Amino acid sequence: MNNNLANIKKSIFFLNKKECVAIPTETVYGLAANAYSGKAVRKIYSLKKRPRNNPLIVHYYGLNLLKNDCELNKNFFILYKKFCPGPITFVLKLKKESLISRIVTNNKKSLAVRFPKNKLSRKLLKLLKYPLAAPSANITTKISPVSKEDVKEEFGNKIKFILNGGRSKIGLESTIISLVDKPKILRLGGIERARINKALNKNIRYEKAKKKITVPGQTKLHYSPGIPIKLNTKKSKSNEAFILIKKRKKSCKNYFYLSKTKNLRQAAKNLYKILREIKNKNYKNIVVEKIPNIGFGETINDRLKRASGK
Ligand code: AMP
Ligand code: MG
């Protein structure tokens, strides 16, 4: 049997037993479990040390199962046709008759849903009779994983299986948009804001972090390597890791390039990988060159600010 298919079958075996399995997605790796099962979903919270009031995103293959769980509206269909499968999460009204465990939603009347693009995970979702609750496969507040090795570093042997789908192509979490009332963006992510505005033909509001947390992606310290980070810096000291967005004339062993050509999509893909590398090299400080605040740059700046606790 083909290796991928054997690994998908292995994932199904553990998921059917209400265990957690790490799955690849184009954004970051997810820690997945049967979204209909309270027992399975509780394991996600305990493995991640995630507070119960942080609801999870549920992953679907397509609309078949989703129709039983959420009210689908016009804006949803426009964005679904344009961007799915892809790095966008929709917050929709939850149907009363939905089988989704209320632990997934923390008893909210809405549900966050997504259709990941990674081929292996799509094949897995297609074969399952239930959708998968899957937050990022990292310990809460730490750096999100973008490869099988990163997941291993986070959880060691505590999880039953990691489905290896190679490096995540986008490398940053999905954009979250609430479509319950007037559309609003709750978290910047893998689809640029301008593209969503264009698709819906209006300027969608972005709701920045408030005191009351609606989304953990809005909490202050998040995506953190646990090292102080200083943004918009021109120079570095010899003991500091310096994150750069374009090539410098002189190179130095403390330089970490998100991109050598100011390519923001490439920079997004490299961000978590580089933060993890810097953490593992035991630097005491990180300084970052100014990153243009447009397109993916806006999301990169958002994550760096959170990682620095600002
Ligand atoms: P993670 O997968 O770890 O990046 O986190 C999932 C994100 O989806 C978190 O920021 C959640 O708060 C958010 N989320 C999940 N369900 C809802 C919901 N019903 N309303 C708003 N945000 C949600
Ligand atoms: Mg996360």
XYZ file of C-alpha atoms and ligand atoms in Angstrom:
334
model
C 0.000 0.000 0.000
C 1.138 3.510 -0.750
C 2.798 5.108 2.278
C 0.500 8.122 2.437
C -2.603 5.981 2.343
C -1.220 3.722 5.085
C -0.555 6.793 7.238
C -4.031 8.177 6.589
C -5.481 4.825 7.673
C -3.338 4.921 10.808
C -4.679 8.419 11.560
C -8.255 7.178 11.119
C -7.565 4.273 13.472
C -6.494 6.622 16.298
C -9.143 9.270 15.579
C -11.887 6.608 15.698
C -10.534 5.627 19.112
C -11.091 9.250 20.225
C -7.368 9.978 20.329
C -5.581 13.109 19.057
C -3.544 13.034 15.837
C -1.416 15.902 14.486
C -2.336 16.766 10.908
C -0.605 18.897 8.265
C -2.335 21.964 6.888
C -1.175 24.743 4.583
C -1.271 27.211 7.523
C 0.315 25.332 10.471
C 0.062 21.770 11.820
C -3.143 21.069 13.752
C -3.818 18.872 16.779
C -6.951 17.060 15.590
C -9.727 15.067 17.259
C -13.320 14.006 16.526
C -15.348 17.227 16.910
C -18.515 15.283 17.851
C -16.844 13.660 20.854
C -16.407 15.525 24.152
C -13.970 12.847 25.309
C -11.750 13.299 22.231
C -11.880 17.087 22.301
C -11.014 17.324 26.017
C -7.689 15.665 25.158
C -6.816 18.555 22.815
C -7.281 21.091 25.625
C -5.265 19.087 28.105
C -2.372 18.328 25.710
C -2.117 21.962 24.636
C -2.709 23.275 28.186
C -5.309 25.451 26.520
C -7.878 27.295 28.665
C -11.377 25.875 28.110
C -12.764 29.314 27.215
C -10.765 29.349 23.954
C -13.005 27.707 21.360
C -11.538 25.503 18.607
C -11.710 25.656 14.823
C -13.495 22.695 13.210
C -12.090 21.346 9.917
C -14.312 19.991 7.125
C -13.794 18.413 3.728
C -16.692 20.339 2.180
C -20.274 21.423 2.754
C -21.945 18.025 3.320
C -21.326 17.701 7.053
C -21.136 21.460 7.591
C -24.781 21.915 6.538
C -25.860 20.016 9.666
C -23.831 22.276 11.935
C -24.077 25.894 10.735
C -26.359 28.428 9.068
C -24.693 29.269 5.744
C -25.263 32.772 4.343
C -24.537 34.706 1.145
C -21.195 36.145 2.290
C -20.088 32.668 3.283
C -20.824 31.255 -0.188
C -18.965 34.122 -1.914
C -15.836 33.590 0.201
C -16.104 29.785 0.141
C -16.182 29.746 -3.673
C -13.269 32.137 -3.916
C -10.874 30.922 -1.215
C -11.697 27.343 -0.183
C -10.049 25.024 0.413
C -7.619 27.576 1.826
C -6.325 29.583 4.801
C -9.588 31.249 5.878
C -11.790 30.443 8.898
C -15.452 31.443 9.090
C -17.344 32.063 12.316
C -20.954 31.059 11.612
C -24.179 30.633 13.561
C -24.300 27.169 15.135
C -27.458 25.099 14.512
C -29.241 23.809 17.626
C -29.328 20.262 16.241
C -25.573 20.212 15.500
C -23.651 17.228 16.889
C -20.508 19.285 17.547
C -19.399 18.842 21.172
C -20.198 21.964 23.184
C -16.671 21.755 24.595
C -15.421 22.764 21.113
C -17.430 25.999 21.199
C -17.289 26.623 24.953
C -21.102 26.772 24.725
C -21.050 29.688 22.277
C -23.850 30.015 19.745
C -21.298 30.268 16.920
C -18.774 27.866 15.414
C -15.425 28.552 13.671
C -14.995 26.374 10.549
C -12.314 25.871 7.930
C -11.472 23.774 4.849
C -7.732 23.055 4.851
C -5.926 22.671 1.548
C -3.191 20.141 2.340
C -3.795 17.058 0.166
C -3.274 14.431 2.893
C -5.567 16.160 5.352
C -8.221 16.591 2.682
C -8.066 12.903 1.903
C -8.319 12.114 5.615
C -11.316 14.443 6.108
C -13.044 12.923 3.080
C -12.817 9.436 4.573
C -14.069 10.391 8.060
C -17.714 10.468 9.151
C -17.099 13.430 11.455
C -15.292 16.783 11.176
C -12.061 17.434 13.086
C -11.575 20.018 15.806
C -7.981 21.124 15.309
C -6.203 24.088 16.896
C -2.514 24.608 16.179
C -0.378 21.687 17.417
C 1.660 23.657 19.965
C 1.557 24.288 23.708
C -0.630 27.376 24.317
C 1.218 30.736 23.814
C 4.233 29.013 22.181
C 5.325 29.108 18.517
C 3.031 27.291 16.087
C 4.508 24.225 14.312
C 5.079 24.216 10.559
C 6.584 20.719 10.213
C 6.394 17.239 11.708
C 9.660 17.925 13.579
C 8.175 21.057 15.194
C 5.186 19.044 16.460
C 7.587 16.458 17.900
C 9.464 19.231 19.667
C 6.194 20.478 21.238
C 4.700 17.167 22.359
C 7.360 14.430 22.197
C 5.630 11.053 22.539
C 2.518 12.470 24.184
C 0.514 12.258 20.963
C -0.340 9.008 19.237
C 0.521 9.920 15.654
C 1.727 12.743 13.414
C 0.568 12.639 9.810
C 3.577 13.945 7.888
C 2.554 16.280 5.066
C 5.831 18.183 4.681
C 6.402 21.831 5.493
C 3.301 24.094 5.742
C 3.083 26.186 2.566
C 1.591 29.355 4.092
C 3.288 29.007 7.490
C 0.927 31.349 9.402
C -2.532 30.737 10.879
C -5.723 31.307 8.887
C -7.520 34.620 8.620
C -10.614 34.459 10.855
C -13.724 36.292 9.654
C -16.976 36.406 11.589
C -20.055 36.216 9.339
C -22.589 35.965 12.161
C -23.666 39.605 11.752
C -21.876 42.232 9.686
C -18.611 40.622 8.458
C -15.604 41.454 10.613
C -12.066 40.116 10.675
C -11.113 38.701 14.084
C -7.580 37.567 13.259
C -5.227 38.498 10.414
C -3.804 35.476 8.617
C -3.198 33.494 5.442
C -5.499 35.504 3.143
C -4.658 39.177 2.734
C -7.305 41.640 3.917
C -7.422 43.404 0.535
C -8.461 40.161 -1.206
C -11.366 39.655 1.197
C -12.462 43.285 0.787
C -12.383 42.828 -2.982
C -14.404 39.604 -2.902
C -17.132 41.123 -0.691
C -16.847 44.510 -2.379
C -16.600 46.421 0.900
C -14.122 47.424 3.564
C -14.292 44.766 6.253
C -13.563 45.893 9.794
C -10.641 44.329 11.667
C -11.392 44.001 15.358
C -8.133 44.443 17.251
C -7.539 42.935 20.705
C -9.930 44.154 23.372
C -9.822 43.473 27.092
C -12.531 40.868 26.752
C -11.087 37.959 24.758
C -13.252 36.614 21.945
C -10.338 34.897 20.193
C -7.109 33.685 21.796
C -5.333 34.859 18.670
C -6.273 38.265 20.159
C -4.575 37.725 23.519
C -1.407 39.662 24.143
C 1.323 37.058 24.593
C 0.984 34.474 21.835
C 3.137 32.819 19.178
C 6.009 33.433 21.577
C 9.577 32.069 21.538
C 9.920 33.228 25.178
C 12.697 35.736 24.277
C 12.363 39.578 24.249
C 11.718 40.903 20.730
C 12.331 44.482 19.556
C 10.737 45.602 16.296
C 11.678 48.240 13.659
C 15.400 48.031 14.374
C 18.230 49.095 12.056
C 21.217 47.442 13.746
C 21.936 44.506 16.008
C 24.481 43.825 18.751
C 26.761 40.804 18.434
C 24.747 38.696 20.917
C 21.354 39.451 19.359
C 19.516 37.462 16.688
C 18.687 39.872 13.850
C 15.659 39.048 11.682
C 15.877 40.617 8.231
C 13.567 41.008 5.265
C 16.146 41.785 2.567
C 19.796 40.907 1.878
C 22.506 42.984 3.576
C 25.861 43.626 1.916
C 27.839 42.059 4.756
C 26.601 38.814 6.174
C 26.842 37.767 9.819
C 26.090 34.545 11.680
C 23.430 36.294 13.770
C 21.398 37.245 10.695
C 18.187 35.330 9.965
C 16.536 36.093 6.649
C 12.744 35.904 6.402
C 13.377 36.724 2.764
C 16.370 38.067 0.874
C 14.205 39.948 -1.619
C 11.476 41.533 0.587
C 9.033 38.886 -0.619
C 6.346 39.037 2.073
C 4.688 35.713 1.250
C 8.049 33.966 1.567
C 8.736 35.918 4.774
C 5.430 34.703 6.269
C 6.319 31.121 5.413
C 9.685 31.425 7.167
C 8.594 33.354 10.275
C 7.781 30.529 12.721
C 10.594 28.345 11.424
C 13.106 31.103 12.129
C 11.649 32.024 15.536
C 11.956 28.351 16.547
C 15.529 28.158 15.241
C 16.490 31.283 17.210
C 14.874 29.920 20.373
C 16.785 26.641 19.985
C 20.072 28.505 19.529
C 19.475 30.132 22.946
C 19.715 33.774 21.900
C 18.764 36.161 24.713
C 17.357 38.917 22.466
C 15.718 39.215 19.059
C 15.680 42.393 17.010
C 13.709 42.753 13.786
C 14.180 45.002 10.774
C 11.156 47.145 9.827
C 8.668 45.068 7.832
C 6.295 46.855 5.414
C 2.801 46.830 6.959
C 0.960 45.676 3.831
C -0.463 42.330 2.650
C 1.245 39.464 4.467
C 3.473 42.081 6.137
C 0.477 43.156 8.228
C 0.058 39.596 9.524
C 3.801 39.172 10.165
C 3.872 42.424 12.173
C 0.793 41.310 14.115
C 2.437 38.003 15.074
C 5.757 39.655 15.981
C 3.972 42.176 18.204
C 2.116 39.362 19.969
C 5.299 37.322 20.251
C 6.904 40.327 21.956
C 3.928 40.719 24.302
C 3.081 44.199 22.906
P -5.770 28.155 16.845
O -6.305 27.085 15.992
O -4.965 27.732 18.026
O -5.053 29.181 16.029
O -7.022 28.910 17.480
C -8.277 28.904 16.880
C -8.844 30.293 16.820
O -10.234 30.315 16.412
C -8.821 30.915 18.171
O -8.304 32.213 18.045
C -10.284 30.862 18.597
O -10.636 31.771 19.585
C -10.980 31.113 17.310
N -12.386 30.708 17.424
C -12.846 29.462 17.522
N -14.206 29.451 17.639
C -14.616 30.729 17.627
C -15.893 31.370 17.711
N -17.016 30.684 17.833
N -15.930 32.721 17.661
C -14.787 33.429 17.526
N -13.554 32.878 17.425
C -13.449 31.556 17.474
Mg -2.841 28.556 18.033
